[in-house]
Amino acid sequence: MQSNIDGDFLIKIPIEDFKDSVVLIFSYIVMETKEVEVYKTKSDLKIEMILSDALLGSIIILKTKKKNIFTRVGNLFQ
């Protein structure tokens, strides 16, 4: 299945597979899995996914300041 740029998509469920309700399971690599029960009478749903806490962690970015040539030469004599 694919979604458009807005995240909209269409799922067609054959009526013979639809008793009173079906459960749809949504998952994505950095999101928490979400189960949604869908009934025959519902047509449009808004599914909002939540970022997984397991994948959110501390990110440390180290950036060193590039020293100019005078500082590098001066460090040789320390």
Short mmCIF file of C-alpha atoms in Angstrom, two decimals:
data_model
loop_
_atom_site.label_atom_id
_atom_site.label_comp_id
_atom_site.label_asym_id
_atom_site.label_seq_id
_atom_site.Cartn_x
_atom_site.Cartn_y
_atom_site.Cartn_z
CA MET A 1 0.00 0.00 0.00
CA GLN A 2 1.15 3.52 -0.68
CA SER A 3 0.01 6.88 0.60
CA ASN A 4 0.01 10.21 -1.14
CA ILE A 5 2.04 13.21 -0.02
CA ASP A 6 -0.59 14.04 2.63
CA GLY A 7 -0.55 10.48 4.01
CA ASP A 8 -3.98 9.61 2.60
CA PHE A 9 -4.55 6.04 1.46
CA LEU A 10 -7.39 3.66 0.59
CA ILE A 11 -8.03 0.16 1.90
CA LYS A 12 -10.71 -1.93 0.21
CA ILE A 13 -12.10 -4.76 2.36
CA PRO A 14 -14.38 -7.25 0.59
CA ILE A 15 -17.84 -7.34 2.20
CA GLU A 16 -17.64 -11.12 2.69
CA ASP A 17 -14.58 -10.61 4.95
CA PHE A 18 -16.49 -8.04 6.99
CA LYS A 19 -18.60 -9.53 9.78
CA ASP A 20 -19.42 -6.81 12.32
CA SER A 21 -15.93 -5.36 12.40
CA VAL A 22 -12.33 -5.97 11.39
CA VAL A 23 -9.11 -4.93 13.10
CA LEU A 24 -6.54 -3.10 11.01
CA ILE A 25 -2.96 -3.05 12.24
CA PHE A 26 -0.81 -0.09 11.23
CA SER A 27 2.95 -0.15 11.68
CA TYR A 28 5.93 1.82 10.46
CA ILE A 29 9.62 1.57 11.26
CA VAL A 30 9.88 4.51 13.70
CA MET A 31 6.28 4.50 14.92
CA GLU A 32 4.35 2.57 17.56
CA THR A 33 2.10 -0.15 16.14
CA LYS A 34 -1.55 0.85 16.23
CA GLU A 35 -4.61 -1.42 16.07
CA VAL A 36 -7.89 0.11 14.92
CA GLU A 37 -11.24 -1.67 14.94
CA VAL A 38 -13.28 -0.72 11.88
CA TYR A 39 -17.06 -1.22 11.66
CA LYS A 40 -19.20 -1.51 8.54
CA THR A 41 -20.82 1.85 9.15
CA LYS A 42 -17.55 3.83 9.27
CA SER A 43 -16.22 5.19 6.03
CA ASP A 44 -13.43 7.69 6.72
CA LEU A 45 -10.93 7.27 9.54
CA LYS A 46 -8.15 9.49 10.79
CA ILE A 47 -5.22 7.38 12.00
CA GLU A 48 -2.47 9.21 13.87
CA MET A 49 0.76 7.37 14.53
CA ILE A 50 3.00 8.08 17.53
CA LEU A 51 6.80 8.07 17.46
CA SER A 52 8.21 5.06 19.27
CA ASP A 53 9.93 5.91 22.58
CA ALA A 54 12.29 2.97 22.09
CA LEU A 55 13.83 4.65 19.08
CA LEU A 56 14.01 8.10 20.60
CA GLY A 57 17.26 8.54 22.43
CA SER A 58 19.99 10.98 23.08
CA ILE A 59 21.89 12.11 20.08
CA ILE A 60 25.21 13.77 20.68
CA ILE A 61 26.71 15.76 17.86
CA LEU A 62 30.33 16.68 18.26
CA LYS A 63 31.77 19.37 16.12
CA THR A 64 35.29 20.55 16.48
CA LYS A 65 36.35 23.98 15.45
CA LYS A 66 38.95 23.85 12.72
CA LYS A 67 42.00 25.71 13.93
CA ASN A 68 43.78 28.13 11.66
CA ILE A 69 47.37 27.52 10.56
CA PHE A 70 48.88 29.88 13.17
CA THR A 71 47.20 28.06 16.05
CA ARG A 72 48.28 24.66 14.72
CA VAL A 73 51.90 25.77 14.31
CA GLY A 74 51.86 27.38 17.77
CA ASN A 75 50.62 24.12 19.31
CA LEU A 76 53.71 22.33 17.97
CA PHE A 77 55.93 24.37 20.31
CA GLN A 78 53.94 23.89 23.52
#
